[in-house]
Coordinates of C-alpha atoms in Angstrom, one line a residue:
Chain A
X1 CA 0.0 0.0 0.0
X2 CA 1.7 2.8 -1.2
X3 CA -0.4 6.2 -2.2
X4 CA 0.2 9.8 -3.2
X5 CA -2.0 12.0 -3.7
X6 CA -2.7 15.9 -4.5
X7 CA -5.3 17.9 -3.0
X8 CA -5.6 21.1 -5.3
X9 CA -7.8 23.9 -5.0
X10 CA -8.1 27.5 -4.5
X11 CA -7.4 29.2 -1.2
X12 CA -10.1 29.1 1.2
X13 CA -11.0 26.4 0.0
X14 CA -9.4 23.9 2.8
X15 CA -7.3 21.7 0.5
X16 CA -4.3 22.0 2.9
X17 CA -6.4 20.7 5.8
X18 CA -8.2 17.7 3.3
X19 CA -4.3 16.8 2.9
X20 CA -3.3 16.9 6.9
X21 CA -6.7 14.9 7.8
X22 CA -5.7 12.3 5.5
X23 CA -2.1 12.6 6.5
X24 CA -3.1 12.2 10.5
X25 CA -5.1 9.7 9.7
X26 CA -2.6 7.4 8.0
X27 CA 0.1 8.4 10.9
X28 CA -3.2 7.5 13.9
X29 CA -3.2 4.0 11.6
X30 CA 0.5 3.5 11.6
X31 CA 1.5 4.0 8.1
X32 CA 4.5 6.1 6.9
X33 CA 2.9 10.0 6.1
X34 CA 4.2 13.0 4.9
X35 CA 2.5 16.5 4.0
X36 CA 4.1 19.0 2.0
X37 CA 2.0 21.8 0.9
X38 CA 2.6 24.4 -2.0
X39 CA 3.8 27.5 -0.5
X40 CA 4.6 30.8 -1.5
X41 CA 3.2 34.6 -2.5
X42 CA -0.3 33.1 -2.0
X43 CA -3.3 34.2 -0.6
X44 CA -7.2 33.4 -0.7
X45 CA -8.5 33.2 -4.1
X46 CA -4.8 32.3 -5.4
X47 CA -4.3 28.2 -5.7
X48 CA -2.9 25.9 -3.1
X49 CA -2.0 22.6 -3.1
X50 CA -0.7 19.9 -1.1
X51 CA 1.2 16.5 -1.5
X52 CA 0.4 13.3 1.1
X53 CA 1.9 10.5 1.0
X54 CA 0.2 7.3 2.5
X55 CA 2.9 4.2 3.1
X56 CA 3.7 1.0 4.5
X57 CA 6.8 1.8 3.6
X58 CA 9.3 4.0 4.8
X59 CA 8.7 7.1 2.8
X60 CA 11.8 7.7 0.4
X61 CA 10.4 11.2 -1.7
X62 CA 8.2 13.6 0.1
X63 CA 7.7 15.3 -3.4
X64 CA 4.9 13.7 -5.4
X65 CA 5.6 13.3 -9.1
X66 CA 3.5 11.2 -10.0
X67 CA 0.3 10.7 -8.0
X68 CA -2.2 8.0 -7.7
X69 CA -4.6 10.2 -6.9
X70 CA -5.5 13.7 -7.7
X71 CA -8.3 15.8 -6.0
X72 CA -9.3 18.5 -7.8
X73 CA -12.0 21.7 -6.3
X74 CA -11.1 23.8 -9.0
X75 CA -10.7 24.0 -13.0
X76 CA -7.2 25.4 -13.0
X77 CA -6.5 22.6 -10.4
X78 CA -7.8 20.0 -12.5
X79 CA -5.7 21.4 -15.7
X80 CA -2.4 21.3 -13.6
X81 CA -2.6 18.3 -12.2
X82 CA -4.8 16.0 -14.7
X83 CA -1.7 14.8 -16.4
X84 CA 0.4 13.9 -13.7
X85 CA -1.9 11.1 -12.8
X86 CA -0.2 7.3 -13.0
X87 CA -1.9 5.2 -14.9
X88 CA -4.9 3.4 -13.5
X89 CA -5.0 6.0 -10.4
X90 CA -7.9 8.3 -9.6
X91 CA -9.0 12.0 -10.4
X92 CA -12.0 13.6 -8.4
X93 CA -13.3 17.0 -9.2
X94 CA -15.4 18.9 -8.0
X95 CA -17.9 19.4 -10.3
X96 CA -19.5 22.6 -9.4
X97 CA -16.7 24.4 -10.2
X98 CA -15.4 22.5 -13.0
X99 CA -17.1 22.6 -16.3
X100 CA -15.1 20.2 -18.0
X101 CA -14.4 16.5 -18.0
X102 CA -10.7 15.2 -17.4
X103 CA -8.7 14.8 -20.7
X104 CA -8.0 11.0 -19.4
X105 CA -9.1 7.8 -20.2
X106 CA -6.7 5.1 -18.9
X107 CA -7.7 6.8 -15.2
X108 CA -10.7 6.4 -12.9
X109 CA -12.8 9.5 -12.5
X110 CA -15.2 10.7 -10.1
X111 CA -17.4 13.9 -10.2
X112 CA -18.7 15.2 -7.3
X113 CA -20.5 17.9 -7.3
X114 CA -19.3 19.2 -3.9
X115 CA -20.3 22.9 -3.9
X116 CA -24.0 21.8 -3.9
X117 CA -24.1 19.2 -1.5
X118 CA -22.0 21.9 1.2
X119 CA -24.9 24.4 0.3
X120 CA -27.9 21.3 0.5
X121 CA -26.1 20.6 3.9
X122 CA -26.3 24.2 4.9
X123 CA -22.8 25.4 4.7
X124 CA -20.6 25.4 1.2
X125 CA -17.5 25.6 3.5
X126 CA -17.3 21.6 4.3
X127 CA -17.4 21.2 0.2
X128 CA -14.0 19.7 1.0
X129 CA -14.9 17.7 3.4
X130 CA -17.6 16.2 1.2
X131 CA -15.0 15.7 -2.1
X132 CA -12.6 14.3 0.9
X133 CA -15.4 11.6 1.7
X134 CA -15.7 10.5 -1.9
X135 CA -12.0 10.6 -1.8
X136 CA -12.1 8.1 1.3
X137 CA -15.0 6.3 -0.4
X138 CA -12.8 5.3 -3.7
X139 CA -9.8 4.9 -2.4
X140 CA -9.9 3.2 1.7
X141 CA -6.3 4.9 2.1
X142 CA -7.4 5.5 5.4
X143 CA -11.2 4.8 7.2
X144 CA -13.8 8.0 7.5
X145 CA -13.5 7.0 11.5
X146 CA -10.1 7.6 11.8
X147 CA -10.4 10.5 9.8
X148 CA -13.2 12.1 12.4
X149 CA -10.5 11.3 15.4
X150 CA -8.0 13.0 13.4
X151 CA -10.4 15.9 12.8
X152 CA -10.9 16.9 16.5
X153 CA -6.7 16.7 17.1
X154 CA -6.9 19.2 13.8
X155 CA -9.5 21.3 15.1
X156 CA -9.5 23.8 18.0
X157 CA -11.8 22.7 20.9
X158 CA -14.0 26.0 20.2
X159 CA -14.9 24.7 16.7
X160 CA -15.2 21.0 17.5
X161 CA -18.9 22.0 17.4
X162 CA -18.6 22.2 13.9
X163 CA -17.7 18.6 13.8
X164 CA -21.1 16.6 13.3
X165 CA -21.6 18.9 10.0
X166 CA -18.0 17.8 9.1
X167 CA -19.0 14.1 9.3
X168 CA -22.2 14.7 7.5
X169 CA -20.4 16.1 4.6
X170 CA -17.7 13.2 4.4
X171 CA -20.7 10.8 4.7
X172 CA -22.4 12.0 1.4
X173 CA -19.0 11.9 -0.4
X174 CA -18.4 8.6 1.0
X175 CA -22.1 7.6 -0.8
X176 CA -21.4 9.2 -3.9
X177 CA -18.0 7.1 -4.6
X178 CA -20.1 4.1 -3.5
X179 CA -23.1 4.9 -5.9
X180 CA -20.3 5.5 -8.8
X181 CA -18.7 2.6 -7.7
X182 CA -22.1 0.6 -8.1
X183 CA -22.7 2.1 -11.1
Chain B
X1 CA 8.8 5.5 23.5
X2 CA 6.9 8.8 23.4
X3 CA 3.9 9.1 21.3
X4 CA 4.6 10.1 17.6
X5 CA 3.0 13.9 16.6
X6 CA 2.5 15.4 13.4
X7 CA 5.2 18.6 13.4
X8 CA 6.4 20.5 10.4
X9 CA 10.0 20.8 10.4
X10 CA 9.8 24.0 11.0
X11 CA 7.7 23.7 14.1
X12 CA 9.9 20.8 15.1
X13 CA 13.1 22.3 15.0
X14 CA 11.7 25.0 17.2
X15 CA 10.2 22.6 19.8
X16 CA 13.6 20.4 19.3
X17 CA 15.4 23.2 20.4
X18 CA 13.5 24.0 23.9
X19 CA 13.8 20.4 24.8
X20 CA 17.6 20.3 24.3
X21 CA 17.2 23.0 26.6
X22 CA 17.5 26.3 24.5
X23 CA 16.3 29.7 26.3
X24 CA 17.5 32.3 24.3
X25 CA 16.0 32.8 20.6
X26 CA 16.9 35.7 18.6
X27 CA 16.4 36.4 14.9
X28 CA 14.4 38.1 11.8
X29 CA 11.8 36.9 9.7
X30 CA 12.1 35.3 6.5
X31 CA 10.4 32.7 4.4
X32 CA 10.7 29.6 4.6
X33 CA 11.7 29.7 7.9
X34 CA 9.1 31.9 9.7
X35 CA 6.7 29.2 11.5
X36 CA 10.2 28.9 13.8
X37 CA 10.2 31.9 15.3
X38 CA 6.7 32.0 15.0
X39 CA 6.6 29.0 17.1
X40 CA 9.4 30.5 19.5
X41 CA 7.6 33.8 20.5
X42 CA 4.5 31.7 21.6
X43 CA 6.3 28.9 23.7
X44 CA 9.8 31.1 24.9
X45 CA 7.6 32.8 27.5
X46 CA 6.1 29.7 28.6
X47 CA 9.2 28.0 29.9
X48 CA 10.8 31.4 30.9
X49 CA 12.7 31.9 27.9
X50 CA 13.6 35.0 25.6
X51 CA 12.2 35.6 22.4
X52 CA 13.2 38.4 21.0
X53 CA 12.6 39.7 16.6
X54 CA 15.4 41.6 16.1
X55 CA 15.9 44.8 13.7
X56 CA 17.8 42.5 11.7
X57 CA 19.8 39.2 10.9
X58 CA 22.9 41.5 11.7
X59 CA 21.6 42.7 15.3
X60 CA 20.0 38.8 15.5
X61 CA 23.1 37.3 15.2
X62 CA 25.2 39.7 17.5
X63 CA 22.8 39.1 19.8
X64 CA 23.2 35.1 19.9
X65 CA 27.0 36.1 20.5
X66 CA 26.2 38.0 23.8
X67 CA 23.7 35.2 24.7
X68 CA 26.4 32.9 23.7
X69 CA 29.2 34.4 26.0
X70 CA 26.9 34.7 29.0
X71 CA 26.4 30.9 29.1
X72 CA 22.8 30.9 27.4
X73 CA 21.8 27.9 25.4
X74 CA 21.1 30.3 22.2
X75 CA 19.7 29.5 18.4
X76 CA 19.0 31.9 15.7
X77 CA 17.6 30.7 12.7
X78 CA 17.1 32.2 9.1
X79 CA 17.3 31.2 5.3
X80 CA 20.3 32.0 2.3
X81 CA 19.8 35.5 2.2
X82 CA 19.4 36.2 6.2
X83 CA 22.6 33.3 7.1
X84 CA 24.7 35.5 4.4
X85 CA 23.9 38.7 6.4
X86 CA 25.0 36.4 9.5
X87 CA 28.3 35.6 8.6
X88 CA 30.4 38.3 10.1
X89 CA 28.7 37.7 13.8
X90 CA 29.0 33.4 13.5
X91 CA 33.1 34.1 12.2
X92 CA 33.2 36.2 15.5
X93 CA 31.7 33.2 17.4
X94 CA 34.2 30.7 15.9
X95 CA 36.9 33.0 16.4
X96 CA 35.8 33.5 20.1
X97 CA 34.8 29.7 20.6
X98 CA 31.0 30.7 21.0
X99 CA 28.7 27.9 21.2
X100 CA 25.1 28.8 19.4
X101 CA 23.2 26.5 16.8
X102 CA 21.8 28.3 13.4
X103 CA 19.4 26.8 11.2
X104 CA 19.4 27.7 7.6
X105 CA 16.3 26.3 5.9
X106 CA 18.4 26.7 2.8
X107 CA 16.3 28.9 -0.3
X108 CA 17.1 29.6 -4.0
X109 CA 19.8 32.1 -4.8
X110 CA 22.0 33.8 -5.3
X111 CA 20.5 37.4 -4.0
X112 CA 17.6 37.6 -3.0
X113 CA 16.7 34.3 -5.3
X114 CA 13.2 32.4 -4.2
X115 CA 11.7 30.7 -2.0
X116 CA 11.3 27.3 -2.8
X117 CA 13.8 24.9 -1.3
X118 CA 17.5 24.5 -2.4
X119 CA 21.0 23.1 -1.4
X120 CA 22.9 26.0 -3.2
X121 CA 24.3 27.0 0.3
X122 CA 26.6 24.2 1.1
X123 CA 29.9 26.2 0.2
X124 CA 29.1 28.5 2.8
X125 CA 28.0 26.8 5.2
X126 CA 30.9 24.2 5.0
X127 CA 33.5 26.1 3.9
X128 CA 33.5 29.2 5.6
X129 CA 31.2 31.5 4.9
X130 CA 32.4 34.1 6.9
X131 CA 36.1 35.5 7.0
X132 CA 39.0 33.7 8.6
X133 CA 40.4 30.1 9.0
X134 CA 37.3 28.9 10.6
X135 CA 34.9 25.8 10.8
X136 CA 31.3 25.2 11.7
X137 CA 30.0 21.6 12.2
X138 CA 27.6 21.4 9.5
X139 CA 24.8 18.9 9.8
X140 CA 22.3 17.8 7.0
X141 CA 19.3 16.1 8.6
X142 CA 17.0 14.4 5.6
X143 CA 13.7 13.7 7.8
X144 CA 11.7 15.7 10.3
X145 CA 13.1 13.4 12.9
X146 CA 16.5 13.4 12.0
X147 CA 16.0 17.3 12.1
X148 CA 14.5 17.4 15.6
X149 CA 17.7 14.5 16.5
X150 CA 20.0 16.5 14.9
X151 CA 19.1 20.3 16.5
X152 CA 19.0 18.6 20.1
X153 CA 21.9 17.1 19.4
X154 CA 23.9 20.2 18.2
X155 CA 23.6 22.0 21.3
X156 CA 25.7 19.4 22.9
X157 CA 27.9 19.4 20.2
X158 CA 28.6 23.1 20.6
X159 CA 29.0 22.9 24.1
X160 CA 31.2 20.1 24.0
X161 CA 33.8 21.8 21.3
X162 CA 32.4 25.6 22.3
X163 CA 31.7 26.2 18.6
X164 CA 28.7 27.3 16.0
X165 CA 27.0 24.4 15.2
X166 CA 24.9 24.4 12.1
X167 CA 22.0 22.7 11.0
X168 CA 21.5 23.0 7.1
X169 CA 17.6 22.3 6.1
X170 CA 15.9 23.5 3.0
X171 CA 12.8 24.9 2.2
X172 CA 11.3 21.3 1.6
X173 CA 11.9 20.2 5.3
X174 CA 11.1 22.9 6.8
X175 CA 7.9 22.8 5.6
X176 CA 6.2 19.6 5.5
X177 CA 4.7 17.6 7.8
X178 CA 6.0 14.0 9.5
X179 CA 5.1 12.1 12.2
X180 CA 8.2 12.9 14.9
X181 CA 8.9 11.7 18.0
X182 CA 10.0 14.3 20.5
X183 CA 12.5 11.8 23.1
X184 CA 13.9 13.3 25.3
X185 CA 18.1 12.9 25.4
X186 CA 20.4 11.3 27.5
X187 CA 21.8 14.1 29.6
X188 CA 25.6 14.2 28.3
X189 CA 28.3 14.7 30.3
X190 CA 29.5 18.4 29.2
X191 CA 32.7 20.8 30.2
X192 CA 31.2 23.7 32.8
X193 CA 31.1 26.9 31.2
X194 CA 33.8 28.2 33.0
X195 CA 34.8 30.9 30.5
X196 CA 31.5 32.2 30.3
X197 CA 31.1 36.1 31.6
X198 CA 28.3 36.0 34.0
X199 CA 29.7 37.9 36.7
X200 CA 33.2 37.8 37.8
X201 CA 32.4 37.5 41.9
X202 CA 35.2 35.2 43.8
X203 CA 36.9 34.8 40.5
X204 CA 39.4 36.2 38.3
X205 CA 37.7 38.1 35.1
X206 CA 36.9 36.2 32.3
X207 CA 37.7 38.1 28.6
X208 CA 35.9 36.7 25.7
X209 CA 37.2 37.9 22.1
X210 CA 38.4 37.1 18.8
X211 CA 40.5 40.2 18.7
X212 CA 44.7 39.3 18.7
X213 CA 46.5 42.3 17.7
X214 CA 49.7 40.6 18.0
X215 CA 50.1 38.3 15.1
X216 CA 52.3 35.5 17.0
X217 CA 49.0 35.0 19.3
X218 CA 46.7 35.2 16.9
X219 CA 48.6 32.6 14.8
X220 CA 48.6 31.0 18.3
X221 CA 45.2 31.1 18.8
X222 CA 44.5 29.8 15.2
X223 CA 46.6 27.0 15.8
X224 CA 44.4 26.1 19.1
X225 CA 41.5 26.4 17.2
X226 CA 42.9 24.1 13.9
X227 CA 43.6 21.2 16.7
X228 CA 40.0 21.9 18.1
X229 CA 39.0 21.5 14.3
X230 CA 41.3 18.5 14.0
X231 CA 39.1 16.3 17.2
X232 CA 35.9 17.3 15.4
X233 CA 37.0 16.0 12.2
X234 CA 37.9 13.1 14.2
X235 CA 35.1 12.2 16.0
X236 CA 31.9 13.6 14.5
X237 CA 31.8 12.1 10.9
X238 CA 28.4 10.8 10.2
X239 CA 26.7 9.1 7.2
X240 CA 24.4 6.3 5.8
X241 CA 25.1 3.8 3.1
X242 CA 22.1 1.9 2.2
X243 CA 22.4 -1.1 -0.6
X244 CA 26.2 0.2 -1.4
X245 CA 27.5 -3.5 -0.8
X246 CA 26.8 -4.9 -4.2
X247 CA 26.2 -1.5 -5.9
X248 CA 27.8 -0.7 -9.3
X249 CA 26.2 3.0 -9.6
X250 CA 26.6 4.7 -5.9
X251 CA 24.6 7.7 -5.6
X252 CA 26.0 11.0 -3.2
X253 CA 23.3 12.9 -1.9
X254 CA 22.1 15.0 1.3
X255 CA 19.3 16.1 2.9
X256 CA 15.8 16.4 1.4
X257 CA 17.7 15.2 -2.0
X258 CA 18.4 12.2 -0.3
X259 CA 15.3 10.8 0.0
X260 CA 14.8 11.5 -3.5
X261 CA 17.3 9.8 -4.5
X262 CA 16.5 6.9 -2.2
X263 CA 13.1 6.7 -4.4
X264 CA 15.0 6.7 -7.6
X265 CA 17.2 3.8 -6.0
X266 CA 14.1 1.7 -5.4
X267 CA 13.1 2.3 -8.9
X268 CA 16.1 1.4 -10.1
X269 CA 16.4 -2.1 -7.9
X270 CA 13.1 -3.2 -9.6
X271 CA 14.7 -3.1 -12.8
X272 CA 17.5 -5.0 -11.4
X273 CA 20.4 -1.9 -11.7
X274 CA 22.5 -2.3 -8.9
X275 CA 22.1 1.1 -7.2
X276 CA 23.4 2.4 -3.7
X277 CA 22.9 5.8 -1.8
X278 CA 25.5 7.3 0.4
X279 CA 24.1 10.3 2.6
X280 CA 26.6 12.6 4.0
X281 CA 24.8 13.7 7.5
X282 CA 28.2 15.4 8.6
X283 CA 28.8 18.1 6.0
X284 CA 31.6 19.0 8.0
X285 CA 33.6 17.1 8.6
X286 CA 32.3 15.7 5.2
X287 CA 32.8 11.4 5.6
X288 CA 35.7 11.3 3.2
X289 CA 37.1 8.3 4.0
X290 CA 34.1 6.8 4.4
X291 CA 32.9 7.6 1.1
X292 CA 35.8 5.6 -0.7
X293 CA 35.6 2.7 1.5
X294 CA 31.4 2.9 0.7
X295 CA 31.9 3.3 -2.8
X296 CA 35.1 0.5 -3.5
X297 CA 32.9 -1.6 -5.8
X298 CA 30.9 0.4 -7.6
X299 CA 32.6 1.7 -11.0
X300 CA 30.3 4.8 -11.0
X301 CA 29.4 7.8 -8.6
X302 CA 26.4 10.0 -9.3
X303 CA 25.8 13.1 -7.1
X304 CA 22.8 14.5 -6.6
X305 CA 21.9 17.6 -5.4
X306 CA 19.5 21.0 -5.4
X307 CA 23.0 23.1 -6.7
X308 CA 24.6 23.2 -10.0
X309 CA 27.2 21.5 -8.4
X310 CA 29.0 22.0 -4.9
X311 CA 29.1 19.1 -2.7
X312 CA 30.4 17.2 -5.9
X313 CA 33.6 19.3 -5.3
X314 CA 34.1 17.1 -1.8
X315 CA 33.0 13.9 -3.6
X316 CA 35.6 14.3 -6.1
X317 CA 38.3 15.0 -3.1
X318 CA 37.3 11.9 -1.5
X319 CA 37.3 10.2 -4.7
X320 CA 40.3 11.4 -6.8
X321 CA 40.7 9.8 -9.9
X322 CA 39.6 6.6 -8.8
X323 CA 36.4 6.2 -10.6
X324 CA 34.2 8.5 -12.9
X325 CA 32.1 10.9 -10.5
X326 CA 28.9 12.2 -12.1
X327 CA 26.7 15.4 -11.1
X328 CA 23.2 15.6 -11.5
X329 CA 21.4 19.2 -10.2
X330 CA 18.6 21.5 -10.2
X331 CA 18.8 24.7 -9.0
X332 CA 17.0 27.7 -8.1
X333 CA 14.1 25.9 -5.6
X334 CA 13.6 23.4 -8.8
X335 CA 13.6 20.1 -7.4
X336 CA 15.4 16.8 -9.1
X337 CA 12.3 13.8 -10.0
X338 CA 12.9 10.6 -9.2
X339 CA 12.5 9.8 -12.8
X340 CA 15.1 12.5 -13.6
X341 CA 17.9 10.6 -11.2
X342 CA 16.9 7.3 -12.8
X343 CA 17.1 8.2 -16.4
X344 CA 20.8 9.3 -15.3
X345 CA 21.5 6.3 -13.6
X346 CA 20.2 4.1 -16.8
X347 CA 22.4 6.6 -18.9
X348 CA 24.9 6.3 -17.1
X349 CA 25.1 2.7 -16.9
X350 CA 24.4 2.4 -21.1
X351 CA 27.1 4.4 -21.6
X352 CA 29.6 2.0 -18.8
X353 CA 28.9 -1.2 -20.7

């Protein structure tokens, strides 16, 4: 078990925290983790990105190359990213944002429309957390549970309130990969 | 075994530093470096230390050397640009045996440069960046562990020889995020500061300078210092040599590059190349010796690094003329791929055959 993936978005957007939830996670399961964000004259609105890496293995390269997974919330994140992608990994995009389809075909793809299930669920801010659950739901890098505990170490005590929307959001990403999976 | 947390470098050399017992933190911001001092102004008051920003990397560094004399455990940390502007104060320390660590979470240059993470600093770091026939311990930590390790350990070092130590990051360390644990050390057994000036009472006066106007004592001192140089070349060489036994290619690299290369190693194992890594973790004293004795085998060296080209220079010292010694760099906060090292390696080894 070996993954890499990219969480890619715009600032604001939480990609940085999608990557450290994932990387805590893997570290609360014992595997190998490392986080390495993109960094630099950026600001909200600008893009951000970040690089996990999931392992049994000792981790040789923090820098990912060449992900098995991308997760993309935005259209220029999508572009960037799209053909990095190893064969047979995984794209997800968030479909509200992006209006076009991945130029790949020898890769699995996802599209969840994240944006309006945040908004259905009352709060477009947990739009990551919702593309995070699909992410969870395709892949099983790490479980949704461990992901929650990870959440409240992540999270001030004065926002853990905020947690139960959290875990509703991962939950309908979670059944979105499963339908698509189905499908 | 204490529990393993999620740090950044950064944030890990900080906390690294307080547990080895640092109180005195002095510097000026500068990317990619900042969550450090960040991280010092919040936890220095909470264990009674000093945090101070100063109005510069000059007054920063002059201000570890009065820390330094008075006995403080002291750390300043910066990146290229800020270490360059450092260099007069940490020559001053060598040349008045000062013990302090520095950090430089190493950036593009030259100039101002980038931001993104290089290893373009290794000349100055290692061979005297500052004036005068001087020497830092230089140490190249390649994981957020071996950084936290390697900071707690450097304070000891610098007691132990009363010199700078340096701890030489990059941008690439310093800002990601590992799983670290933060042990506490085995108290070592370390010479009391009798030299430091904190109050002369019941004792003669204690002078602390690098100032010799006469040039037989300064020669004198120099020589004192070149013997103190001599026992840390002796006794503080460290590597790793990982599948070097039966290796025909050996690759040289340090630090974040390391790891890198370690990935382009694995890639090259599965296609049955017999490739080794050798990681300097002493930049100085660099592990000549150990290098050729690592190396015997293998009819090919390739060193890696984020330079056009600067460790290689030792590499070829420790080498000589006894077997070809490639370079492979990117510069400027570009980063080498994997799959960049590897097509070098199978060129490399096409070209050998």
């Amino acid at each position: 078990m070996h993954e890499e993936v990219v969480f890619a978005g715009f600032g604001g957007q939480g990609v940085l925290l999608m990557g450290q939830l994932v990387t805590y996670a893997g570290m609360m399961e014992g595997r190998n983790v490392t986080w390495m964000p993109s960094y630099g004259p950026e600001m909200r609105g600008g893009t951000a990105n970040c690089g996990v890496v999931v392992s049994k293995e000792e981790i040789a390269s923090p820098l990912v190359s060449e992900p098995t997974s991308v997760v993309a919330m935005n259209r220029p994140s999508l572009e960037k990213f799209q053909g990095m992608v190893r064969q047979g990994g995984l794209i997800i995009y968030n479909s509200s944002l992006v209006d076009v389809e991945p130029a790949r075909n020898d890769v699995r793809v996802l599209a969840v429309p994240a944006n309006e299930i945040a908004n259905e669920l009352g709060d477009v801010r947990v739009a990551n957390m919702v593309a995070l659950g699909a992410f969870l739901g395709a892949t099983g890098v790490v479980s949704v549970d461990t992901v929650l505990q990870a959440l409240k170490k992540v999270l001030p005590e004065r926002r853990h309130g905020l947690i139960p929307l959290n875990q509703k959001a991962l939950a309908r990403g979670m059944e979105l990969a499963a339908a698509l999976k189905a499908g | 075994m204490a529990e393993k947390v999620l740090m950044k470098g950064n944030e890990a050399v900080a906390e690294a530093a307080i547990m080895a017992g640092c109180r005195c933190f002095f510097g000026y911001p500068i990317t990619p470096q900042n969550e450090i001092p960040e991280y010092m102004s919040r936890r220095m008051p909470e264990v009674g230390g000093v945090f101070l920003q100063a109005e510069s990397e000059v007054a920063g560094s002059n201000m570890v050397y009065g820390a330094a004399c008075a006995g403080a455990r002291v750390m300043t940390t910066s990146s290229s640009p800020g270490i360059s502007l450092m260099q007069e104060a940490i020559s001053y320390m060598a040349g008045a045996e000062l013990p302090c660590v520095v950090v430089n979470i190493v950036r593009g240059g030259p100039g101002l440069g980038g931001i993104q993470g290089a290893q373009s600093d290794y000349f100055q770091a290692t061979k005297g960046g500052g004036h005068g026939d001087y020497r830092l311990l230089v140490l190249g930590p390649s994981t957020v562990q071996e950084l936290v390790d390697l900071t707690m350990e450097g304070f000891d070092l610098a007691d132990l020889y009363r010199n700078p130590v340096m701890v030489l990051g990059d941008a690439i360390l310093g800002q990601m995020m590992e799983p670290v644990e933060m042990r506490e050390r085995p108290k070592r057994d370390l010479p009391p500061k009798t030299w430091a000036t904190m109050g002369a009472a019941g004792r003669q006066k204690n002078i602390i300078t690098s100032l010799y106007l006469d040039p037989a004592k300064l020669e004198k001192h120099n020589l004192h210092l070149a013997e103190k140089y001599g026992r840390m070349a002796a006794e503080q060489v460290r590597y790793s040599a990982y599948m070097t036994e039966d290796a025909d290619v050996v690759l040289v690299a340090y630090g974040t590059t390391a790891r890198i290369a370690r990935a382009a190693l694995d890639r090259a194992r599965e296609r049955e190349l017999k490739v080794g890594l050798f990681r300097p973790i002493s930049l100085w004293p660099f592990p000549y010796d150990a290098l050729a004795a690592a190396t015997t085998g293998a009819a090919h060296v390739l060193v890696v690094e984020m330079s056009l080209g600067q460790m290689v220079e030792d590499v070829r010292l420790s080498l000589g003329e006894t077997k070809p010694v490639h370079f492979y760099g990117r510069t400027g906060g570009m980063t080498p791929s994997p799959r960049e090292i590897l097509d070098e390696i199978v060129k490399i080894v096409e070209r050998g055959a």
